[in-house]
Amino acid sequence: MQNIKIETEKLSLFYGKVQALNNISLNIEEKKITALIGPSGCGKSTYLRTLNRMNDLIPDVNITGTVKIDGIDIYGKKIDVVKLRRRVGMVFQKSNAFPKTVYDNVAYGPKINGVKSKKMLDEIVETSLKRAAIWDEVKDRLNEFAYSLSGGQQQRICIARALAVNPEIILMDEPASALDPISTSKIEELIFELKKSITIVIVTHNLQQAARVSDFCAFFLSGEIIEFDPTRKMFMSPKDERTQNYITGKFG
Amino acid sequence: MYQYLEEELDLLKTKVIKMGSLVEEQLEFAVKSLFEGNLEMGKIVIERDSKVDKYDVKIDKLCQKIFALTQPVAVDLRLIMSALKINNDLERMGDIAVNIAERAEPLANNIDLLKRVQLDIMAEKVMTVVQKAIDSFVNNDHEIALSVIKSDDIIDEMDRTIFYKLIDEMTKDSSLVNAGAHSISLLRHLERLADHSTNIAEEVIFLVDAKIIKHKNNLDNLDIKSEEII
């Protein structure tokens, strides 16, 4: 690995007494796509949420071990969680557009971060929508409600909204699982384009999607990482029999 | 879903094994027809080649279907890729069986020449290599596959020696030129059979160990302890 962006060491997470992550050590490379795969309940989404401290919002969560971004422990005392989440954006399974116009959805982040100039906001909205590959479809509909768009378009609006605050990392939790094949392929192309400037960690149940888009792949099972390798290697010659059984569909 | 894939993969493997057995029998018949002067056996080989060709097409189609419908990965993907290539080699070996059988008639009166230059011994060794290559696929046997690869050098050496023996025979007795030319062609066919067997063995290594050792790449990294088979 050349440039490690996220470094996880001996990370364990408990929901009350239930251990969801067990001693996870994983390095995520900068400006690459890392896919997290594994059966339901294996801990991949929980792990994803530790990377921008989204689990902090859940009561009774206990975390041990470290997660470092650019070498700094994000669970350190001096860390401003709001600033952290600005650096580490998130896109969810179900598009969660705000009940606002397309423009306001995308301008929301910059606005609460203090950008007041209309000209600057216009610029950010346009750039973000272009980066999210949806500008051509919505440039004449910026003042329409985001809900009036299709599911695939709403998901790209959410990605544009995440991009508007210039994150260094984007976490995606099954971003295309509710979309049709054409919208899925648009999202995948977009992810590919984004990795030129952003580190992406994606949770997916769609193994073909993991194989298509990711550079690295981590296989989770029962809260542990069973195997982490370049995707090409994992899908051609997995080291562990459990990985082989999962990716070939023998269980899971 | 996996059960469907598993059934298709089992079917694929069975078809390749059946094709392998057929090709092996074709070669046995061809070699016998040549060295025993049994022209009837040669005819059977020529007639049955269309059966080998049918397997070739069936296996190709089955692989296409599995690729299109199941997007296989890991060991499943490697099985289909190796089956496709082994299929290709087996089809070529089937053609060689026909070529050998076609030599039976022109060489019928020169079996003593073939034995004098030890083409019969080479044919026997090549047949062992062919059988072992197919066995290695049937049993996913890495060791046998490696021993097949190792044997190729011995066959190559025999090829060179016999070639010069034939030249020698023809130089001494010009009435042997016609039989000698057919024998050189036969020699090439036998040598190619060993090459195809090596290809099959390399595919078995790819299937079992996920390692590409074609053109003797990475061969030094493999722990070759296998016994000589010929």
XYZ file of C-alpha atoms in Angstrom:
482
model
C 0.000 0.000 0.000
C 1.306 3.448 -0.883
C -0.590 6.131 1.013
C -2.686 5.024 3.925
C -5.592 7.373 4.555
C -7.418 5.461 7.257
C -5.661 3.227 9.734
C -7.736 1.019 12.007
C -6.017 -0.871 14.756
C -7.491 -3.502 17.055
C -10.913 -1.930 16.822
C -13.671 -3.582 18.814
C -17.216 -2.290 19.217
C -19.954 -3.365 21.590
C -23.668 -2.555 21.443
C -24.305 -2.989 25.164
C -23.074 -6.518 25.795
C -23.205 -7.583 22.181
C -19.867 -7.423 20.423
C -20.329 -6.256 16.838
C -16.679 -5.771 15.862
C -13.817 -7.882 17.085
C -10.246 -6.640 16.884
C -10.422 -5.107 13.420
C -7.124 -3.964 11.947
C -7.429 -2.533 8.467
C -5.623 0.064 6.393
C -7.492 1.981 3.728
C -5.526 3.514 0.907
C -5.970 7.094 -0.195
C -7.911 7.785 -3.402
C -8.827 4.173 -3.832
C -12.142 2.363 -3.503
C -12.325 -0.143 -0.690
C -15.344 -2.434 -0.624
C -16.594 -4.076 2.553
C -18.454 -7.302 1.894
C -19.977 -10.004 4.051
C -23.326 -11.474 5.062
C -25.953 -9.445 6.945
C -24.986 -8.741 10.529
C -21.264 -9.314 9.921
C -20.315 -5.818 11.117
C -19.432 -4.122 7.852
C -21.898 -1.221 8.229
C -20.951 -0.869 11.896
C -17.309 -0.637 10.876
C -18.159 1.905 8.169
C -19.929 4.081 10.736
C -16.922 4.049 13.055
C -14.987 5.945 10.393
C -16.961 9.157 10.911
C -18.162 8.371 14.417
C -21.787 7.851 13.397
C -22.014 5.155 16.069
C -21.617 7.909 18.690
C -25.288 8.656 18.110
C -26.351 5.190 19.263
C -26.745 4.815 23.039
C -24.744 2.203 24.924
C -22.003 1.857 22.304
C -18.537 1.093 23.567
C -15.474 1.271 21.349
C -11.889 0.158 21.971
C -8.879 0.373 19.659
C -7.994 3.213 17.338
C -9.117 4.715 14.047
C -6.665 7.190 12.579
C -7.220 9.438 9.608
C -4.022 10.937 8.224
C -2.337 9.592 11.350
C -4.652 11.365 13.824
C -6.888 9.372 16.178
C -10.459 10.437 15.361
C -11.628 9.251 18.772
C -9.117 11.582 20.457
C -10.411 14.113 23.004
C -9.680 17.172 20.887
C -11.528 15.942 17.832
C -14.439 18.098 16.649
C -16.956 15.529 15.414
C -18.752 18.031 13.164
C -15.482 18.901 11.436
C -14.680 15.201 11.188
C -17.972 14.504 9.425
C -17.285 17.343 7.044
C -14.066 15.562 6.045
C -15.720 12.158 6.030
C -19.040 12.361 4.176
C -21.643 9.652 4.014
C -24.170 8.314 1.534
C -26.836 5.898 2.702
C -28.734 2.999 1.196
C -31.964 4.911 0.872
C -31.551 8.352 -0.607
C -32.339 10.803 2.170
C -32.824 14.024 0.291
C -34.047 16.897 2.477
C -37.576 18.177 1.912
C -36.106 21.116 0.058
C -35.314 22.137 -3.499
C -32.489 20.488 -5.435
C -30.462 23.678 -5.012
C -31.029 23.928 -1.267
C -30.198 20.273 -0.733
C -26.753 20.776 -2.215
C -26.204 24.271 -0.766
C -27.183 23.111 2.734
C -23.735 21.992 3.861
C -21.791 25.013 2.602
C -24.479 27.326 4.076
C -24.242 25.904 7.590
C -20.492 26.051 7.224
C -20.737 29.787 6.729
C -20.767 30.336 2.964
C -23.097 33.289 2.417
C -22.206 34.624 -1.024
C -24.912 33.659 -3.536
C -22.324 33.600 -6.318
C -20.125 31.216 -4.374
C -23.078 28.997 -3.431
C -24.161 28.882 -7.092
C -20.682 27.792 -8.015
C -20.529 25.098 -5.342
C -23.971 23.753 -6.303
C -23.041 23.581 -9.981
C -19.645 21.983 -9.376
C -21.048 19.455 -6.915
C -23.904 18.472 -9.216
C -21.419 18.114 -12.078
C -19.115 15.952 -9.961
C -22.145 13.836 -9.031
C -22.893 13.445 -12.759
C -26.399 14.845 -12.488
C -25.977 18.476 -13.541
C -27.304 17.943 -17.087
C -30.423 16.249 -15.734
C -31.305 18.887 -13.120
C -29.771 22.184 -14.264
C -33.233 23.410 -15.317
C -34.950 21.965 -12.247
C -32.807 23.441 -9.458
C -35.833 25.004 -7.789
C -37.960 21.898 -7.893
C -38.416 19.734 -4.840
C -35.746 16.997 -4.679
C -38.543 14.494 -4.026
C -39.844 15.062 -7.558
C -36.717 13.341 -8.938
C -36.334 9.596 -9.501
C -34.717 7.393 -6.837
C -31.453 7.199 -8.782
C -31.411 10.972 -9.287
C -32.154 11.596 -5.602
C -29.241 9.353 -4.669
C -26.929 11.385 -6.885
C -28.304 14.579 -5.295
C -27.299 13.099 -1.941
C -23.829 12.410 -3.319
C -23.674 15.996 -4.646
C -24.717 17.204 -1.189
C -21.916 15.173 0.367
C -19.444 16.544 -2.180
C -20.484 20.178 -1.604
C -18.392 20.398 1.565
C -15.342 18.953 -0.192
C -14.854 15.789 1.828
C -11.626 13.801 1.676
C -13.404 10.526 2.290
C -16.894 9.331 1.366
C -18.493 6.375 3.111
C -21.207 4.648 1.130
C -23.600 2.202 2.727
C -25.157 0.179 -0.094
C -25.637 3.289 -2.228
C -27.175 1.475 -5.192
C -29.101 -1.354 -3.592
C -32.483 0.284 -4.135
C -31.779 1.358 -7.706
C -32.440 -0.098 -11.153
C -29.482 -1.307 -13.280
C -29.147 1.947 -15.251
C -29.104 4.159 -12.141
C -26.735 1.668 -10.510
C -24.362 1.885 -13.415
C -24.472 5.717 -13.240
C -23.609 5.593 -9.529
C -20.779 3.141 -10.199
C -19.337 5.335 -12.962
C -19.589 8.258 -10.600
C -17.774 6.388 -7.820
C -15.038 5.558 -10.297
C -14.708 9.201 -11.290
C -14.690 10.397 -7.672
C -11.766 8.230 -6.640
C -9.470 10.548 -8.584
C -9.824 12.995 -5.708
C -11.568 11.138 -2.866
C -11.018 8.020 -0.783
C -14.129 5.851 -0.937
C -15.243 3.089 1.389
C -18.324 1.238 0.198
C -20.461 -1.387 1.864
C -22.242 -3.563 -0.645
C -24.186 -6.794 -0.751
C -23.789 -6.868 -4.478
C -20.621 -8.878 -5.001
C -20.466 -8.088 -8.693
C -20.573 -4.417 -7.769
C -17.702 -4.868 -5.317
C -15.777 -6.716 -8.023
C -16.518 -4.029 -10.622
C -15.775 -0.864 -8.706
C -13.346 -1.548 -5.880
C -9.568 -1.645 -5.748
C -9.447 -3.419 -2.411
C -11.923 -5.667 -0.729
C -12.416 -6.693 2.897
C -14.501 -9.723 3.769
C -16.230 -9.477 7.167
C -17.741 -12.388 9.051
C -19.170 -12.327 12.576
C -17.519 -9.014 13.387
C -14.067 -10.032 12.167
C -12.096 -9.405 9.029
C -11.444 -12.762 7.424
C -9.577 -11.493 4.405
C -8.368 -8.203 2.977
C -6.744 -8.088 -0.427
C -6.704 -6.347 -3.792
C -10.147 -7.052 -5.271
C -8.726 -8.795 -8.315
C -6.942 -11.253 -6.076
C -9.904 -11.837 -3.806
C -12.253 -12.635 -6.681
C -9.727 -14.772 -8.544
C -7.980 -16.640 -5.761
C -9.226 -15.939 -2.232
C -6.904 -17.162 0.512
C -9.505 -18.259 3.013
C -12.051 -20.981 2.360
C -14.764 -18.929 4.095
C -14.159 -16.067 1.652
C -14.316 -18.490 -1.252
C -17.573 -19.970 0.015
C -19.110 -16.524 0.436
C -18.090 -14.983 -2.887
C -19.010 -18.094 -4.857
C -22.417 -18.088 -3.151
C -22.019 -21.307 -1.169
C -23.268 -19.522 1.945
C -24.442 -16.101 3.052
C -28.765 -20.020 -6.891
C -25.521 -21.721 -5.931
C -27.053 -25.139 -6.399
C -27.790 -24.218 -10.009
C -24.199 -23.095 -10.548
C -22.865 -26.195 -8.831
C -24.941 -28.428 -11.088
C -23.735 -26.582 -14.178
C -20.112 -26.810 -13.035
C -20.484 -30.538 -12.338
C -21.958 -30.976 -15.792
C -19.071 -29.008 -17.304
C -16.456 -31.061 -15.522
C -18.183 -34.306 -16.524
C -18.281 -33.225 -20.164
C -14.570 -32.334 -20.175
C -13.728 -35.674 -18.540
C -15.839 -37.574 -21.073
C -14.183 -35.680 -23.906
C -10.784 -36.457 -22.349
C -11.593 -40.188 -22.219
C -12.754 -40.151 -25.806
C -9.619 -38.350 -26.999
C -7.456 -40.729 -24.992
C -9.164 -43.697 -26.651
C -8.845 -42.076 -30.075
C -5.110 -41.734 -29.524
C -4.767 -45.308 -28.286
C -6.587 -46.578 -31.370
C -4.505 -44.351 -33.642
C -1.213 -45.527 -32.143
C -2.322 -49.169 -32.296
C -3.473 -48.824 -35.873
C -0.039 -47.454 -36.725
C 2.236 -49.855 -34.883
C 0.103 -52.954 -35.372
C -0.858 -52.080 -38.936
C -4.537 -52.361 -37.956
C -6.188 -50.138 -40.560
C -9.703 -50.844 -39.272
C -8.871 -49.135 -35.999
C -7.524 -46.173 -37.951
C -10.838 -45.887 -39.768
C -12.750 -45.807 -36.481
C -10.551 -42.933 -35.307
C -11.223 -40.931 -38.467
C -14.965 -41.552 -38.277
C -15.247 -40.769 -34.574
C -13.488 -37.387 -34.800
C -16.812 -35.652 -35.362
C -17.826 -36.839 -31.876
C -14.800 -35.023 -30.408
C -15.745 -31.901 -32.357
C -19.279 -32.072 -30.952
C -17.920 -32.129 -27.416
C -15.788 -29.096 -28.272
C -18.851 -27.078 -29.315
C -20.986 -28.321 -26.399
C -18.338 -27.378 -23.834
C -17.864 -23.939 -25.414
C -21.610 -23.307 -25.286
C -21.922 -24.510 -21.712
C -19.092 -22.197 -20.617
C -20.753 -19.260 -22.387
C -24.015 -20.028 -20.635
C -22.411 -20.254 -17.181
C -20.496 -16.999 -17.735
C -23.590 -15.177 -18.937
C -25.971 -16.393 -16.264
C -23.939 -16.725 -13.086
C -20.915 -14.380 -13.166
C -18.666 -16.988 -11.507
C -15.685 -16.003 -9.347
C -12.710 -17.618 -7.602
C -12.408 -21.393 -8.013
C -15.627 -21.532 -10.085
C -14.246 -18.962 -12.509
C -10.936 -20.798 -12.691
C -12.722 -24.070 -13.465
C -14.577 -22.530 -16.404
C -11.476 -20.793 -17.734
C -9.425 -23.972 -17.508
C -12.236 -26.082 -18.988
C -12.358 -23.751 -22.000
C -8.634 -24.050 -22.592
C -8.443 -27.793 -21.914
C -11.332 -28.219 -24.329
C -9.263 -26.467 -26.961
C -6.260 -28.682 -26.330
C -8.356 -31.847 -26.355
C -9.913 -30.885 -29.660
C -6.455 -30.379 -31.167
C -5.331 -33.722 -29.715
C -8.353 -35.338 -31.365
C -7.206 -33.905 -34.702
C -3.726 -35.275 -34.078
C -5.229 -38.730 -33.453
C -6.747 -38.506 -36.938
C -3.411 -37.391 -38.410
C -1.640 -40.333 -36.768
C -4.318 -42.773 -37.948
C -3.922 -41.423 -41.470
C -0.217 -42.364 -41.361
C -1.090 -46.056 -40.692
C -1.613 -46.896 -44.332
C 1.495 -45.251 -45.865
C 3.630 -46.653 -43.049
C 2.063 -50.131 -42.973
C 5.101 -51.705 -44.637
C 7.633 -49.803 -42.557
C 6.689 -50.674 -38.993
C 10.204 -52.058 -38.510
C 11.631 -48.605 -39.339
C 9.382 -46.986 -36.726
C 10.580 -49.477 -34.134
C 14.220 -49.157 -35.170
C 14.195 -45.406 -34.456
C 12.174 -46.040 -31.268
C 9.073 -44.132 -32.342
C 7.052 -46.904 -30.648
C 8.773 -46.178 -27.316
C 8.197 -42.448 -27.747
C 4.500 -43.075 -28.556
C 4.146 -45.166 -25.419
C 5.709 -42.437 -23.283
C 3.558 -39.766 -24.910
C 0.437 -41.836 -24.217
C 1.422 -42.011 -20.538
C 1.860 -38.236 -20.474
C -1.547 -37.733 -22.116
C -3.259 -40.082 -19.627
C -1.581 -38.409 -16.661
C -2.543 -34.933 -17.883
C -6.187 -35.972 -18.129
C -5.961 -37.751 -14.735
C -4.590 -34.574 -13.159
C -7.715 -32.712 -14.297
C -10.078 -35.496 -13.215
C -8.584 -35.557 -9.703
C -7.525 -31.882 -9.401
C -4.091 -33.332 -8.734
C -1.369 -30.728 -8.562
C 1.448 -33.304 -8.183
C 0.537 -35.290 -11.283
C 0.146 -32.043 -13.240
C 3.653 -30.988 -12.243
C 5.108 -34.333 -13.237
C 3.472 -33.981 -16.659
C 5.094 -30.584 -17.107
C 8.421 -32.026 -16.052
C 8.138 -34.861 -18.576
C 7.954 -32.506 -21.523
C 11.738 -32.081 -21.600
C 12.207 -35.848 -21.929
C 9.816 -35.952 -24.875
C 11.566 -32.983 -26.502
C 14.886 -34.763 -26.139
C 13.476 -37.933 -27.717
C 12.045 -35.821 -30.520
C 15.505 -34.471 -31.365
C 17.214 -37.863 -31.154
C 14.656 -39.669 -33.288
C 14.677 -36.869 -35.865
C 18.404 -37.386 -36.459
C 17.988 -41.177 -36.493
C 15.400 -40.805 -39.251
C 17.662 -38.487 -41.249
C 20.376 -41.054 -40.847
C 18.125 -43.895 -42.069
C 17.068 -41.877 -45.117
C 20.654 -40.912 -45.951
C 21.756 -44.533 -45.843
C 18.796 -45.895 -47.805
C 16.996 -43.560 -50.210
C 14.106 -46.043 -50.597
C 13.109 -45.016 -47.077
C 12.598 -41.337 -47.958
C 8.835 -41.651 -48.346
C 8.383 -43.585 -45.074
C 10.944 -41.325 -43.387
C 8.997 -38.183 -44.343
C 5.807 -39.691 -42.920
C 7.728 -40.693 -39.806
C 9.036 -37.157 -39.293
C 5.484 -35.904 -39.553
C 4.444 -38.566 -37.025
C 7.287 -37.498 -34.750
C 6.010 -33.905 -34.807
C 2.496 -35.066 -33.965
C 3.721 -37.036 -30.976
C 5.762 -34.097 -29.754
C 2.730 -31.809 -30.100
C 0.643 -34.257 -28.060
C 3.088 -33.850 -25.193
C 2.874 -30.057 -25.591
C -0.932 -30.156 -25.396
C -0.657 -32.394 -22.326
C 1.642 -29.813 -20.755
C -0.945 -27.114 -21.517
C -3.618 -29.200 -19.786
C -1.359 -29.714 -16.768
C -0.677 -25.962 -16.597
C -4.417 -25.332 -16.566
C -4.777 -27.803 -13.702
C -2.153 -25.865 -11.722
C -4.100 -22.675 -12.481
C -7.318 -24.342 -11.353
C -5.916 -25.834 -8.158
C -3.275 -23.289 -7.087
C -4.461 -20.132 -8.907
C -0.941 -19.797 -10.348
C -0.086 -19.064 -13.942
C 2.951 -21.127 -14.944
C 2.559 -20.961 -18.715
C 5.760 -20.822 -20.751
C 7.557 -22.123 -17.655
C 6.938 -18.842 -15.832
C 7.157 -19.145 -12.058
C 8.060 -22.816 -12.416
C 11.133 -22.306 -10.254
C 8.931 -21.054 -7.436
C 6.905 -24.237 -7.404
C 8.023 -27.044 -5.212
C 8.455 -29.818 -7.755
C 9.018 -33.041 -5.866
C 6.926 -35.116 -8.185
C 8.167 -38.450 -9.433
C 9.125 -38.965 -13.033
C 6.225 -40.543 -14.863
C 7.958 -41.675 -18.029
